[in-house]
Coordinates of N, CA, C and O in Angstrom, one line a residue:
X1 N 95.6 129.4 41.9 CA 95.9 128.0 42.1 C 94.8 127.3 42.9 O 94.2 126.3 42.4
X2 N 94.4 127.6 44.2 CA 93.5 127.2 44.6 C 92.3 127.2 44.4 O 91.5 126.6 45.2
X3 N 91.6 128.0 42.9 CA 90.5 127.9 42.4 C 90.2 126.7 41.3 O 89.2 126.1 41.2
X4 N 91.3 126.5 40.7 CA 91.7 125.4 40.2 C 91.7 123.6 40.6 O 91.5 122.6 40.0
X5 N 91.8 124.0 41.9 CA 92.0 122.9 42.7 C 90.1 122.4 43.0 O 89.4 121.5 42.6
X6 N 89.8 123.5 43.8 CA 88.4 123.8 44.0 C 87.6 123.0 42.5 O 86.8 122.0 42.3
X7 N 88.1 124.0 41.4 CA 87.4 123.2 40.4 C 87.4 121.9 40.0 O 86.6 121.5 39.2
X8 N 88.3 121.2 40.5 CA 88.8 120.0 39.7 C 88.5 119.1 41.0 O 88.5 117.9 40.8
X9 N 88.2 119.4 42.1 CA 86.9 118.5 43.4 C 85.9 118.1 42.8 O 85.6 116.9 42.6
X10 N 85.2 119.7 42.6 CA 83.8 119.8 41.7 C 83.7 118.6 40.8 O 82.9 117.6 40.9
X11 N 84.7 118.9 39.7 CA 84.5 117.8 38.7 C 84.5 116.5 39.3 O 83.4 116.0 39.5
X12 N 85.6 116.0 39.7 CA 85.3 115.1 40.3 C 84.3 114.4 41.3 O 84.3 113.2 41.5
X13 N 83.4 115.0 42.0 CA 82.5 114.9 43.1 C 81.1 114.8 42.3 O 80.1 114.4 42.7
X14 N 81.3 115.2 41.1 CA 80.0 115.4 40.3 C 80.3 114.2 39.1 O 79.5 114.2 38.2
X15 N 81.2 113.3 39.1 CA 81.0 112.4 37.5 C 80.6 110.7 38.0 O 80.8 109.9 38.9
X16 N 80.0 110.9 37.1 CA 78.7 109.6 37.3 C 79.4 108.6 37.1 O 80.4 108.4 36.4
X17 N 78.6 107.6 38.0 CA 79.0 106.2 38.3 C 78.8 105.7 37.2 O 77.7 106.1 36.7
X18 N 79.8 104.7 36.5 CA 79.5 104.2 35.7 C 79.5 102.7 35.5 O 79.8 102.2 34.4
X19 N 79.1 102.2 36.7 CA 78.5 100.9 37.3 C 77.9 100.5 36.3 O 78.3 99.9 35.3
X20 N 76.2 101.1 37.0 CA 74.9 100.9 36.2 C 75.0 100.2 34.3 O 74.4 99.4 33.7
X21 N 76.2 101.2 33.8 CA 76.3 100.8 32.3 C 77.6 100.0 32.2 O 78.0 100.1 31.0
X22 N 78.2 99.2 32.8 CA 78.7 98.1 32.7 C 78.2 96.9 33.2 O 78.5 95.8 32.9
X23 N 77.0 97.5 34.3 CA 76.4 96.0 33.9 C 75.3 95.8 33.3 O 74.7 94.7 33.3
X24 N 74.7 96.9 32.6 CA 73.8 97.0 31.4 C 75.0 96.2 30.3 O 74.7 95.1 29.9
X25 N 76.1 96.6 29.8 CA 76.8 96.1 28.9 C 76.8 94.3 29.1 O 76.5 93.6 28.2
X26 N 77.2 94.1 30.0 CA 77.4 92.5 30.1 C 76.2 91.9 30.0 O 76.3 90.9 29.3
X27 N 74.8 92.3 30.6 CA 73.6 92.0 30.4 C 73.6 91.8 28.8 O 73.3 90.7 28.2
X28 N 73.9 93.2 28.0 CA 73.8 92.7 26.6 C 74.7 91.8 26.0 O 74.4 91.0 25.1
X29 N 75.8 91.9 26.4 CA 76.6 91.1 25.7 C 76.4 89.2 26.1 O 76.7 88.2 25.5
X30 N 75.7 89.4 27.3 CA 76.1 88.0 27.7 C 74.7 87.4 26.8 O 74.8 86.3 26.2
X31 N 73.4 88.2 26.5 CA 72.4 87.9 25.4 C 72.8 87.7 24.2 O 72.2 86.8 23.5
X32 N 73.8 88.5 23.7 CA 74.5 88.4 22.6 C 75.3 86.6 22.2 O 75.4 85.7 21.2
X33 N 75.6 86.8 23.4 CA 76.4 85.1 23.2 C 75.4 84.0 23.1 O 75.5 83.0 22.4
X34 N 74.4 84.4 23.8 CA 73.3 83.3 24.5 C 72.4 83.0 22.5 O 71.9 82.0 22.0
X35 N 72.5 84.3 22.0 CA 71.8 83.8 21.2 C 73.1 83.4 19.8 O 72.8 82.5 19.0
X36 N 74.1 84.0 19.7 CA 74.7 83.3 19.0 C 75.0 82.0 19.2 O 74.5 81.3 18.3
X37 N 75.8 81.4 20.4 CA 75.6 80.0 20.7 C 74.1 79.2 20.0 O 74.1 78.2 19.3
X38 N 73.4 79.7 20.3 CA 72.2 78.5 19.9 C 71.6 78.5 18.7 O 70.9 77.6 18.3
X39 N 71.9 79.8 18.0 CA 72.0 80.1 16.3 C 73.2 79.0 15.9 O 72.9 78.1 15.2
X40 N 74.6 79.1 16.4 CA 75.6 78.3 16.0 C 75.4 76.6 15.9 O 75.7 75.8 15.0
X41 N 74.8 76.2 16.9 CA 74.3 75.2 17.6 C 73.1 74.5 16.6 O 73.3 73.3 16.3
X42 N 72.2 75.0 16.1 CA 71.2 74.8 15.3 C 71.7 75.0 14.1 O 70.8 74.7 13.3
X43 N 72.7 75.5 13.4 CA 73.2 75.6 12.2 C 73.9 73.9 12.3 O 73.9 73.1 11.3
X44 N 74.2 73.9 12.9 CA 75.7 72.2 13.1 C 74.3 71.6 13.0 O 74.1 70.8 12.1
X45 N 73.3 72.0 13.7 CA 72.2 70.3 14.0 C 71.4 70.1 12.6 O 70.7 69.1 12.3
X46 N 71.6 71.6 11.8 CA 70.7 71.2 10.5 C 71.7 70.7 9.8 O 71.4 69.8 9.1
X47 N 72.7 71.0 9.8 CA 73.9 70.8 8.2 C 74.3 69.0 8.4 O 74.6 68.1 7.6
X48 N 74.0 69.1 9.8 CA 74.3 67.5 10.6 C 73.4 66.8 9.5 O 73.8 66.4 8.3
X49 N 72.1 66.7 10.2 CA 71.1 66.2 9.5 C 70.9 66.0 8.1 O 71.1 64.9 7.6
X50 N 70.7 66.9 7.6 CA 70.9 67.4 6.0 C 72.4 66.1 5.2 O 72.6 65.3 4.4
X51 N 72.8 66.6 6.1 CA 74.5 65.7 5.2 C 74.1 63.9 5.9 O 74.3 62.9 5.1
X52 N 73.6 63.6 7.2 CA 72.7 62.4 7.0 C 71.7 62.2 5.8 O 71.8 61.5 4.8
X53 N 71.0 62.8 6.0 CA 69.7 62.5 4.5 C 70.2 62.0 3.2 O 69.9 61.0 2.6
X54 N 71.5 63.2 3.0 CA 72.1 62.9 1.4 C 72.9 61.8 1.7 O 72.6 61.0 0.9
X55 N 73.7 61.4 2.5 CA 74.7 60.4 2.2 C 74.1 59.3 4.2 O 74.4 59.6 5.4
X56 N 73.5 58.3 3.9 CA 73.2 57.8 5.6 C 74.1 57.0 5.7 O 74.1 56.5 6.9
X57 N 75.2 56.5 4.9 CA 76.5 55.7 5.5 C 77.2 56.7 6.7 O 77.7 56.5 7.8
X58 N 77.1 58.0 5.9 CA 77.9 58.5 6.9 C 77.5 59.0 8.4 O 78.4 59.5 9.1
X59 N 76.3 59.0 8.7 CA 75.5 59.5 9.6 C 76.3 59.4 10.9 O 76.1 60.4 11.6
X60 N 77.2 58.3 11.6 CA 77.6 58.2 12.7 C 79.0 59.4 12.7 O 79.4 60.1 13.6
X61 N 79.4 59.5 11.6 CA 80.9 59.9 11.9 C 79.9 61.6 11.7 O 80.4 62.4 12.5
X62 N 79.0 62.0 11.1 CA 78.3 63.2 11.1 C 78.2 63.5 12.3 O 78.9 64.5 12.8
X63 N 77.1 62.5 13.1 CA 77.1 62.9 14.2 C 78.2 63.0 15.3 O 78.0 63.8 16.3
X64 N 79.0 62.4 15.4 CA 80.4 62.8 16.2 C 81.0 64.1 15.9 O 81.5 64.9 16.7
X65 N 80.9 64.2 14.7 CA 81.5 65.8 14.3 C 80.5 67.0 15.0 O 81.1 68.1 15.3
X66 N 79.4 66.9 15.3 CA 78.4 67.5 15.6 C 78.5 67.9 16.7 O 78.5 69.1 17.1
X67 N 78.7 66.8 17.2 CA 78.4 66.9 18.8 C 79.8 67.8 19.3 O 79.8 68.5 20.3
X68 N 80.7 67.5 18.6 CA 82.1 67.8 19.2 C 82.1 69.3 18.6 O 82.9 69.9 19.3
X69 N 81.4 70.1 17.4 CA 81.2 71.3 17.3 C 80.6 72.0 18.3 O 81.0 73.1 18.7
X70 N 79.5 71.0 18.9 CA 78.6 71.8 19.6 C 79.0 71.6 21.0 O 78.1 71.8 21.8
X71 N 80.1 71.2 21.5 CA 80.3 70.9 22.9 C 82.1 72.6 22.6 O 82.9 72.9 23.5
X72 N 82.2 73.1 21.2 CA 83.3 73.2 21.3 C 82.4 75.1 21.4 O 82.8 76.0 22.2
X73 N 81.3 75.3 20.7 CA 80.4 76.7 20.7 C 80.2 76.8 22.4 O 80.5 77.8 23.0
X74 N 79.4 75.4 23.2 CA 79.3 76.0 24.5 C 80.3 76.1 25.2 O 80.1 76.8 26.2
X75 N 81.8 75.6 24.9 CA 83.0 76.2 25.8 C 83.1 77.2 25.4 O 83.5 77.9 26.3
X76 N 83.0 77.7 24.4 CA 83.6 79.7 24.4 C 82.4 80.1 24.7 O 82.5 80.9 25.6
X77 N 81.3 80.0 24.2 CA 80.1 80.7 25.4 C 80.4 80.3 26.8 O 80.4 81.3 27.6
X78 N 80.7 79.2 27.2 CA 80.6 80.0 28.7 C 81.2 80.1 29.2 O 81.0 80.1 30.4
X79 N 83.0 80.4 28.4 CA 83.5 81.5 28.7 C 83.2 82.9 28.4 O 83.6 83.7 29.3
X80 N 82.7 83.3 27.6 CA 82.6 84.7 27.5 C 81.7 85.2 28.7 O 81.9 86.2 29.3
X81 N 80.3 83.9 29.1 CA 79.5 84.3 30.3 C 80.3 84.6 31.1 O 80.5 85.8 31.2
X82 N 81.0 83.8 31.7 CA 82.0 83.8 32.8 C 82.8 85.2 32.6 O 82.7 85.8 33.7
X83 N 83.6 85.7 31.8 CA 83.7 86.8 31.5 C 82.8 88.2 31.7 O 83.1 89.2 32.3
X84 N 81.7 87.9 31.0 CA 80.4 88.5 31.4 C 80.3 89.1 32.8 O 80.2 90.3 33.0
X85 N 80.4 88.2 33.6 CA 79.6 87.9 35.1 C 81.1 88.7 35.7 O 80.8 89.8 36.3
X86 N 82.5 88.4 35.7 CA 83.2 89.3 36.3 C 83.8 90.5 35.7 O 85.0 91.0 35.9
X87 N 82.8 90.9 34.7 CA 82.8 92.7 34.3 C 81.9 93.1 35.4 O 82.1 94.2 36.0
X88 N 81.2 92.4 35.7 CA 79.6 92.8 36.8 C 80.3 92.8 38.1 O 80.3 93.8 38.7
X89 N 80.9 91.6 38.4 CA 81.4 91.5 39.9 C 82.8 92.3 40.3 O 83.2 92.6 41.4
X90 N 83.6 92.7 39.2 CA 84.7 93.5 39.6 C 84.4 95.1 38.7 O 85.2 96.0 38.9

């Protein structure tokens, strides 16, 4: 029994922190967001545009729709940062 015990110190005394790769993880994930957002963001500003060109009566109500996509992409990015950031801090 008490070799057992001994062994299972060991194990424990010896298993790697695994800090370092959670906040390697958030580092990638929070890049991950960083570039989806602005892929998302540039997709609204071309389709924006584009649907001005073909029809320009509609251009204002286009652009309200736009703007309101792209204010709705940076609130869940930065939530997910914000999420990001306390994988790192806790």
């Amino acid at each position: 029994m008490t070799s057992l015990l001994v062994l299972l110190q060991d194990v424990v005394s010896t298993v790697v922190d695994l800090a370092p790769l959670s906040e390697l993880g958030a580092a990638l994930a929070a890049s991950i967001i960083t570039i989806g957002a602005g892929l998302g963001i540039s997709r609204i500003g071309s389709t924006a545009l584009e649907s001005s060109a073909r029809q320009p009566e509609i251009a204002s109500k286009a652009q309200t729709q736009m703007l309101l996509s792209a204010a709705f992409i940076e609130g869940v990015a930065m939530f997910a940062l914000v999420v990001c950031l306390l994988v790192v801090v806790l």
